[in-house]
Amino acid sequence: MGQPSEVFLRTVISKEVAEEFASLATDPAIWTTDVHSQIGMLQGLAIKQQPAIFAVPRSGSPYQVLPAGVPYRSNRVFVVHGHDNEAKESVARFIATIGLEPIILHEQPNQGRTIIEKFEQNADVGFAVVLLTPDDVGAAADSPKDLKPRARQNVIMELGYFIGRLTRRNVCALYKHGVEIPSDFEGVVYIALDSAGAWKRSLAQELVEAGFAINLNAVLKA
């Protein structure tokens, strides 16, 4: 590992972890067989611990981030949503801004298909973002007056579908304060969909740690 890479690692993460990464250079096969995964992991650490280093780099800088649109997997991100159109549009715009392709089901052509057929044929994506917004209310049968805000039933169904299809690592749920969180999906990443927009950096971190190459400069400007 060259000197610029060592400086980068020591800037972003601890000396001990940097040395561990540096030791991987003794086995070139690790870097040639899964280089994009390694880069994605480093970018995720960078966003988490020291995002300021991703300011627009000088020409020729060794810290240049990967360009948008060069992921090692599908760059399609399915956006699961309920009735909160503002949240849907905000998330879709952000995904597009960082160089990925948001997939919103009702925007896809019907082609004479049933809803479930249309859903299944558009679910060939690399990641899913699920919006848990308080569109419905519900309560347990033995406490009918204890109503709580809940996401739409189709949202919960699609959350489970994508966990099974993509694994939990590639599913992120954005929730609005007060909405009831599903109890059976332990291990899924839940991020508060706050009005200040902090969710954008958190979602970007999940994407790069999942192995996506995104426009990190766009994240900082969002």
PDB file of C-alpha atoms in Angstrom:
ATOM      1  CA  MET A   1       0.000   0.000   0.000  1.00  0.00           C
ATOM      2  CA  GLY A   2       1.528   3.307  -1.076  1.00  0.00           C
ATOM      3  CA  GLN A   3       2.199   6.268   1.144  1.00  0.00           C
ATOM      4  CA  PRO A   4      -0.892   8.312   0.058  1.00  0.00           C
ATOM      5  CA  SER A   5      -3.178   5.402   0.952  1.00  0.00           C
ATOM      6  CA  GLU A   6      -1.559   5.049   4.360  1.00  0.00           C
ATOM      7  CA  VAL A   7      -2.048   8.746   5.026  1.00  0.00           C
ATOM      8  CA  PHE A   8      -5.682   8.458   3.946  1.00  0.00           C
ATOM      9  CA  LEU A   9      -6.340   5.524   6.261  1.00  0.00           C
ATOM     10  CA  ARG A  10      -4.647   7.154   9.237  1.00  0.00           C
ATOM     11  CA  THR A  11      -6.677  10.314   8.623  1.00  0.00           C
ATOM     12  CA  VAL A  12     -10.018   8.555   8.469  1.00  0.00           C
ATOM     13  CA  ILE A  13      -9.630   5.744  10.986  1.00  0.00           C
ATOM     14  CA  SER A  14      -7.380   4.800  13.882  1.00  0.00           C
ATOM     15  CA  LYS A  15      -3.727   3.908  13.537  1.00  0.00           C
ATOM     16  CA  GLU A  16      -4.405   0.323  14.575  1.00  0.00           C
ATOM     17  CA  VAL A  17      -7.146  -0.226  11.974  1.00  0.00           C
ATOM     18  CA  ALA A  18      -5.018   1.505   9.317  1.00  0.00           C
ATOM     19  CA  GLU A  19      -2.201  -0.954   9.979  1.00  0.00           C
ATOM     20  CA  GLU A  20      -4.648  -3.851   9.702  1.00  0.00           C
ATOM     21  CA  PHE A  21      -5.809  -2.627   6.291  1.00  0.00           C
ATOM     22  CA  ALA A  22      -2.212  -2.038   5.216  1.00  0.00           C
ATOM     23  CA  SER A  23      -1.395  -5.666   5.993  1.00  0.00           C
ATOM     24  CA  LEU A  24      -3.946  -6.765   3.383  1.00  0.00           C
ATOM     25  CA  ALA A  25      -1.611  -5.472   0.682  1.00  0.00           C
ATOM     26  CA  THR A  26       0.498  -8.620   1.171  1.00  0.00           C
ATOM     27  CA  ASP A  27      -2.287 -10.606  -0.504  1.00  0.00           C
ATOM     28  CA  PRO A  28      -3.086  -8.922  -3.864  1.00  0.00           C
ATOM     29  CA  ALA A  29      -5.930 -11.349  -4.514  1.00  0.00           C
ATOM     30  CA  ILE A  30      -8.019  -9.665  -1.815  1.00  0.00           C
ATOM     31  CA  TRP A  31      -7.924  -6.354  -3.646  1.00  0.00           C
ATOM     32  CA  THR A  32      -8.375  -7.707  -7.167  1.00  0.00           C
ATOM     33  CA  THR A  33     -11.343  -9.975  -6.381  1.00  0.00           C
ATOM     34  CA  ASP A  34     -13.437  -7.559  -4.315  1.00  0.00           C
ATOM     35  CA  VAL A  35     -11.882  -4.133  -4.735  1.00  0.00           C
ATOM     36  CA  HIS A  36     -15.211  -2.284  -4.932  1.00  0.00           C
ATOM     37  CA  SER A  37     -16.341  -3.792  -1.645  1.00  0.00           C
ATOM     38  CA  GLN A  38     -13.110  -2.676   0.019  1.00  0.00           C
ATOM     39  CA  ILE A  39     -13.506   0.847  -1.379  1.00  0.00           C
ATOM     40  CA  GLY A  40     -17.140   1.008  -0.287  1.00  0.00           C
ATOM     41  CA  MET A  41     -16.189   0.000   3.253  1.00  0.00           C
ATOM     42  CA  LEU A  42     -13.512   2.692   3.415  1.00  0.00           C
ATOM     43  CA  GLN A  43     -15.905   5.333   2.114  1.00  0.00           C
ATOM     44  CA  GLY A  44     -18.463   4.340   4.725  1.00  0.00           C
ATOM     45  CA  LEU A  45     -15.876   4.738   7.466  1.00  0.00           C
ATOM     46  CA  ALA A  46     -14.897   8.095   6.023  1.00  0.00           C
ATOM     47  CA  ILE A  47     -18.445   9.453   6.091  1.00  0.00           C
ATOM     48  CA  LYS A  48     -18.975   8.171   9.635  1.00  0.00           C
ATOM     49  CA  GLN A  49     -15.800   9.465  11.224  1.00  0.00           C
ATOM     50  CA  GLN A  50     -14.505  12.421   9.257  1.00  0.00           C
ATOM     51  CA  PRO A  51     -16.776  13.560   6.404  1.00  0.00           C
ATOM     52  CA  ALA A  52     -14.981  16.901   6.061  1.00  0.00           C
ATOM     53  CA  ILE A  53     -12.139  15.273   4.113  1.00  0.00           C
ATOM     54  CA  PHE A  54     -14.557  14.748   1.231  1.00  0.00           C
ATOM     55  CA  ALA A  55     -14.659  18.405   0.270  1.00  0.00           C
ATOM     56  CA  VAL A  56     -14.103  18.935  -3.454  1.00  0.00           C
ATOM     57  CA  PRO A  57     -10.569  17.547  -3.941  1.00  0.00           C
ATOM     58  CA  ARG A  58      -7.717  19.315  -5.626  1.00  0.00           C
ATOM     59  CA  SER A  59      -6.732  18.081  -9.083  1.00  0.00           C
ATOM     60  CA  GLY A  60      -4.579  14.988  -8.756  1.00  0.00           C
ATOM     61  CA  SER A  61      -5.426  14.506  -5.069  1.00  0.00           C
ATOM     62  CA  PRO A  62      -5.194  10.897  -3.831  1.00  0.00           C
ATOM     63  CA  TYR A  63      -8.428  11.504  -1.920  1.00  0.00           C
ATOM     64  CA  GLN A  64     -10.628  11.736  -5.028  1.00  0.00           C
ATOM     65  CA  VAL A  65     -13.873   9.860  -4.359  1.00  0.00           C
ATOM     66  CA  LEU A  66     -15.339   7.367  -6.816  1.00  0.00           C
ATOM     67  CA  PRO A  67     -17.452   9.028  -9.534  1.00  0.00           C
ATOM     68  CA  ALA A  68     -21.205   8.594  -9.433  1.00  0.00           C
ATOM     69  CA  GLY A  69     -22.699   5.704 -11.396  1.00  0.00           C
ATOM     70  CA  VAL A  70     -19.854   3.188 -10.979  1.00  0.00           C
ATOM     71  CA  PRO A  71     -21.203   0.713  -8.414  1.00  0.00           C
ATOM     72  CA  TYR A  72     -20.172  -2.944  -8.472  1.00  0.00           C
ATOM     73  CA  ARG A  73     -23.834  -3.956  -8.303  1.00  0.00           C
ATOM     74  CA  SER A  74     -27.136  -2.671  -9.689  1.00  0.00           C
ATOM     75  CA  ASN A  75     -27.441   1.054  -9.021  1.00  0.00           C
ATOM     76  CA  ARG A  76     -31.244   0.770  -8.817  1.00  0.00           C
ATOM     77  CA  VAL A  77     -32.710   1.599  -5.408  1.00  0.00           C
ATOM     78  CA  PHE A  78     -36.350   0.697  -4.761  1.00  0.00           C
ATOM     79  CA  VAL A  79     -38.268   3.303  -2.772  1.00  0.00           C
ATOM     80  CA  VAL A  80     -41.098   1.707  -0.780  1.00  0.00           C
ATOM     81  CA  HIS A  81     -43.625   4.324   0.309  1.00  0.00           C
ATOM     82  CA  GLY A  82     -47.109   4.947   1.601  1.00  0.00           C
ATOM     83  CA  HIS A  83     -49.198   8.123   1.271  1.00  0.00           C
ATOM     84  CA  ASP A  84     -46.527  10.658   2.262  1.00  0.00           C
ATOM     85  CA  ASN A  85     -45.711  12.060  -1.171  1.00  0.00           C
ATOM     86  CA  GLU A  86     -43.408  14.754   0.190  1.00  0.00           C
ATOM     87  CA  ALA A  87     -41.191  12.163   1.906  1.00  0.00           C
ATOM     88  CA  LYS A  88     -41.236   9.952  -1.204  1.00  0.00           C
ATOM     89  CA  GLU A  89     -40.169  12.777  -3.517  1.00  0.00           C
ATOM     90  CA  SER A  90     -37.485  14.015  -1.118  1.00  0.00           C
ATOM     91  CA  VAL A  91     -35.905  10.570  -0.799  1.00  0.00           C
ATOM     92  CA  ALA A  92     -36.130   9.869  -4.542  1.00  0.00           C
ATOM     93  CA  ARG A  93     -34.479  13.198  -5.395  1.00  0.00           C
ATOM     94  CA  PHE A  94     -31.655  12.546  -2.951  1.00  0.00           C
ATOM     95  CA  ILE A  95     -31.014   9.063  -4.355  1.00  0.00           C
ATOM     96  CA  ALA A  96     -30.846  10.500  -7.875  1.00  0.00           C
ATOM     97  CA  THR A  97     -28.576  13.345  -6.764  1.00  0.00           C
ATOM     98  CA  ILE A  98     -25.933  10.959  -5.418  1.00  0.00           C
ATOM     99  CA  GLY A  99     -25.808   9.049  -8.700  1.00  0.00           C
ATOM    100  CA  LEU A 100     -28.200   6.126  -8.180  1.00  0.00           C
ATOM    101  CA  GLU A 101     -31.538   5.331  -9.845  1.00  0.00           C
ATOM    102  CA  PRO A 102     -34.633   5.509  -7.625  1.00  0.00           C
ATOM    103  CA  ILE A 103     -37.378   3.035  -8.546  1.00  0.00           C
ATOM    104  CA  ILE A 104     -40.910   4.119  -7.589  1.00  0.00           C
ATOM    105  CA  LEU A 105     -43.471   1.502  -8.524  1.00  0.00           C
ATOM    106  CA  HIS A 106     -46.343   3.719  -9.688  1.00  0.00           C
ATOM    107  CA  GLU A 107     -43.972   5.554 -12.059  1.00  0.00           C
ATOM    108  CA  GLN A 108     -43.159   2.338 -13.943  1.00  0.00           C
ATOM    109  CA  PRO A 109     -45.275   1.296 -16.989  1.00  0.00           C
ATOM    110  CA  ASN A 110     -48.135  -1.107 -16.252  1.00  0.00           C
ATOM    111  CA  GLN A 111     -47.874  -3.167 -19.484  1.00  0.00           C
ATOM    112  CA  GLY A 112     -51.094  -5.008 -18.632  1.00  0.00           C
ATOM    113  CA  ARG A 113     -49.619  -6.556 -15.481  1.00  0.00           C
ATOM    114  CA  THR A 114     -51.259  -7.039 -12.099  1.00  0.00           C
ATOM    115  CA  ILE A 115     -49.827  -4.984  -9.231  1.00  0.00           C
ATOM    116  CA  ILE A 116     -47.912  -7.937  -7.787  1.00  0.00           C
ATOM    117  CA  GLU A 117     -46.495  -8.824 -11.210  1.00  0.00           C
ATOM    118  CA  LYS A 118     -45.424  -5.237 -11.741  1.00  0.00           C
ATOM    119  CA  PHE A 119     -43.842  -5.171  -8.297  1.00  0.00           C
ATOM    120  CA  GLU A 120     -41.913  -8.412  -8.768  1.00  0.00           C
ATOM    121  CA  GLN A 121     -40.604  -7.395 -12.194  1.00  0.00           C
ATOM    122  CA  ASN A 122     -39.321  -4.061 -10.867  1.00  0.00           C
ATOM    123  CA  ALA A 123     -37.763  -5.527  -7.732  1.00  0.00           C
ATOM    124  CA  ASP A 124     -34.462  -6.349  -9.464  1.00  0.00           C
ATOM    125  CA  VAL A 125     -32.571  -3.738  -7.463  1.00  0.00           C
ATOM    126  CA  GLY A 126     -29.428  -3.567  -5.356  1.00  0.00           C
ATOM    127  CA  PHE A 127     -30.928  -1.786  -2.353  1.00  0.00           C
ATOM    128  CA  ALA A 128     -34.316  -0.821  -0.909  1.00  0.00           C
ATOM    129  CA  VAL A 129     -35.279   2.242   1.118  1.00  0.00           C
ATOM    130  CA  VAL A 130     -38.540   1.759   3.019  1.00  0.00           C
ATOM    131  CA  LEU A 131     -40.495   4.809   4.211  1.00  0.00           C
ATOM    132  CA  LEU A 132     -42.370   4.146   7.448  1.00  0.00           C
ATOM    133  CA  THR A 133     -44.698   7.139   7.637  1.00  0.00           C
ATOM    134  CA  PRO A 134     -47.826   7.477   9.830  1.00  0.00           C
ATOM    135  CA  ASP A 135     -50.438   6.904   7.126  1.00  0.00           C
ATOM    136  CA  ASP A 136     -52.698   4.502   9.071  1.00  0.00           C
ATOM    137  CA  VAL A 137     -53.607   3.861  12.704  1.00  0.00           C
ATOM    138  CA  GLY A 138     -54.085   0.537  14.470  1.00  0.00           C
ATOM    139  CA  ALA A 139     -54.432  -1.157  17.825  1.00  0.00           C
ATOM    140  CA  ALA A 140     -54.408  -4.610  19.384  1.00  0.00           C
ATOM    141  CA  ALA A 141     -57.779  -6.332  19.584  1.00  0.00           C
ATOM    142  CA  ASP A 142     -57.683  -6.330  23.396  1.00  0.00           C
ATOM    143  CA  SER A 143     -56.852  -2.588  23.503  1.00  0.00           C
ATOM    144  CA  PRO A 144     -58.982  -1.096  20.702  1.00  0.00           C
ATOM    145  CA  LYS A 145     -58.671   2.455  22.020  1.00  0.00           C
ATOM    146  CA  ASP A 146     -54.868   2.361  22.115  1.00  0.00           C
ATOM    147  CA  LEU A 147     -54.487   3.534  18.536  1.00  0.00           C
ATOM    148  CA  LYS A 148     -50.966   4.109  17.211  1.00  0.00           C
ATOM    149  CA  PRO A 149     -49.719   5.595  13.928  1.00  0.00           C
ATOM    150  CA  ARG A 150     -48.655   2.877  11.507  1.00  0.00           C
ATOM    151  CA  ALA A 151     -47.238   2.535   8.023  1.00  0.00           C
ATOM    152  CA  ARG A 152     -49.461   1.219   5.242  1.00  0.00           C
ATOM    153  CA  GLN A 153     -49.861  -2.554   5.040  1.00  0.00           C
ATOM    154  CA  ASN A 154     -48.231  -2.682   1.606  1.00  0.00           C
ATOM    155  CA  VAL A 155     -45.158  -0.954   3.067  1.00  0.00           C
ATOM    156  CA  ILE A 156     -44.747  -3.592   5.776  1.00  0.00           C
ATOM    157  CA  MET A 157     -45.251  -6.387   3.227  1.00  0.00           C
ATOM    158  CA  GLU A 158     -42.620  -4.909   0.906  1.00  0.00           C
ATOM    159  CA  LEU A 159     -40.216  -4.381   3.806  1.00  0.00           C
ATOM    160  CA  GLY A 160     -40.353  -8.108   4.530  1.00  0.00           C
ATOM    161  CA  TYR A 161     -40.079  -8.962   0.834  1.00  0.00           C
ATOM    162  CA  PHE A 162     -36.893  -6.979   0.339  1.00  0.00           C
ATOM    163  CA  ILE A 163     -35.303  -8.297   3.532  1.00  0.00           C
ATOM    164  CA  GLY A 164     -35.811 -11.781   2.136  1.00  0.00           C
ATOM    165  CA  ARG A 165     -34.643 -10.865  -1.365  1.00  0.00           C
ATOM    166  CA  LEU A 166     -31.718  -8.536  -0.593  1.00  0.00           C
ATOM    167  CA  THR A 167     -30.858  -9.453   3.041  1.00  0.00           C
ATOM    168  CA  ARG A 168     -31.052  -6.922   5.885  1.00  0.00           C
ATOM    169  CA  ARG A 169     -27.706  -5.406   4.910  1.00  0.00           C
ATOM    170  CA  ASN A 170     -29.267  -3.936   1.775  1.00  0.00           C
ATOM    171  CA  VAL A 171     -32.483  -2.597   3.288  1.00  0.00           C
ATOM    172  CA  CYS A 172     -32.817   0.677   5.166  1.00  0.00           C
ATOM    173  CA  ALA A 173     -36.015   1.959   6.773  1.00  0.00           C
ATOM    174  CA  LEU A 174     -36.610   5.688   7.189  1.00  0.00           C
ATOM    175  CA  TYR A 175     -39.278   6.435   9.786  1.00  0.00           C
ATOM    176  CA  LYS A 176     -41.119   9.505  10.986  1.00  0.00           C
ATOM    177  CA  HIS A 177     -41.319  10.163  14.714  1.00  0.00           C
ATOM    178  CA  GLY A 178     -44.210   8.394  16.421  1.00  0.00           C
ATOM    179  CA  VAL A 179     -44.832   5.707  13.816  1.00  0.00           C
ATOM    180  CA  GLU A 180     -44.971   2.173  15.196  1.00  0.00           C
ATOM    181  CA  ILE A 181     -41.846   0.184  14.297  1.00  0.00           C
ATOM    182  CA  PRO A 182     -42.445  -3.448  13.214  1.00  0.00           C
ATOM    183  CA  SER A 183     -41.377  -5.759  16.035  1.00  0.00           C
ATOM    184  CA  ASP A 184     -40.230  -8.749  13.955  1.00  0.00           C
ATOM    185  CA  PHE A 185     -37.488  -7.094  11.915  1.00  0.00           C
ATOM    186  CA  GLU A 186     -34.600  -6.933  14.363  1.00  0.00           C
ATOM    187  CA  GLY A 187     -31.307  -5.992  12.744  1.00  0.00           C
ATOM    188  CA  VAL A 188     -32.834  -3.729  10.092  1.00  0.00           C
ATOM    189  CA  VAL A 189     -31.344  -0.240  10.054  1.00  0.00           C
ATOM    190  CA  TYR A 190     -33.908   2.382  11.088  1.00  0.00           C
ATOM    191  CA  ILE A 191     -33.107   6.051  10.471  1.00  0.00           C
ATOM    192  CA  ALA A 192     -35.273   8.940  11.651  1.00  0.00           C
ATOM    193  CA  LEU A 193     -36.664  10.936   8.724  1.00  0.00           C
ATOM    194  CA  ASP A 194     -35.956  14.285  10.367  1.00  0.00           C
ATOM    195  CA  SER A 195     -36.934  17.679   8.951  1.00  0.00           C
ATOM    196  CA  ALA A 196     -33.329  18.945   9.207  1.00  0.00           C
ATOM    197  CA  GLY A 197     -32.160  16.375   6.655  1.00  0.00           C
ATOM    198  CA  ALA A 198     -29.628  14.490   8.791  1.00  0.00           C
ATOM    199  CA  TRP A 199     -31.119  11.301   7.384  1.00  0.00           C
ATOM    200  CA  LYS A 200     -29.391  11.978   4.071  1.00  0.00           C
ATOM    201  CA  ARG A 201     -25.883  11.440   5.402  1.00  0.00           C
ATOM    202  CA  SER A 202     -26.993   8.407   7.405  1.00  0.00           C
ATOM    203  CA  LEU A 203     -28.567   6.841   4.317  1.00  0.00           C
ATOM    204  CA  ALA A 204     -25.473   7.628   2.237  1.00  0.00           C
ATOM    205  CA  GLN A 205     -23.339   5.884   4.848  1.00  0.00           C
ATOM    206  CA  GLU A 206     -25.489   2.755   4.629  1.00  0.00           C
ATOM    207  CA  LEU A 207     -25.215   2.756   0.843  1.00  0.00           C
ATOM    208  CA  VAL A 208     -21.432   3.029   0.715  1.00  0.00           C
ATOM    209  CA  GLU A 209     -21.028   0.426   3.438  1.00  0.00           C
ATOM    210  CA  ALA A 210     -23.230  -1.854   1.324  1.00  0.00           C
ATOM    211  CA  GLY A 211     -20.732  -1.409  -1.518  1.00  0.00           C
ATOM    212  CA  PHE A 212     -22.207   1.370  -3.657  1.00  0.00           C
ATOM    213  CA  ALA A 213     -20.060   4.039  -5.293  1.00  0.00           C
ATOM    214  CA  ILE A 214     -21.908   7.329  -4.854  1.00  0.00           C
ATOM    215  CA  ASN A 215     -21.216  11.020  -5.323  1.00  0.00           C
ATOM    216  CA  LEU A 216     -20.060  11.911  -1.826  1.00  0.00           C
ATOM    217  CA  ASN A 217     -19.620  15.579  -2.707  1.00  0.00           C
ATOM    218  CA  ALA A 218     -23.356  15.687  -3.434  1.00  0.00           C
ATOM    219  CA  VAL A 219     -23.999  14.216   0.016  1.00  0.00           C
ATOM    220  CA  LEU A 220     -22.088  17.023   1.677  1.00  0.00           C
ATOM    221  CA  LYS A 221     -24.017  19.650  -0.274  1.00  0.00           C
ATOM    222  CA  ALA A 222     -27.432  18.102   0.402  1.00  0.00           C
TER     223      ALA A 222
END
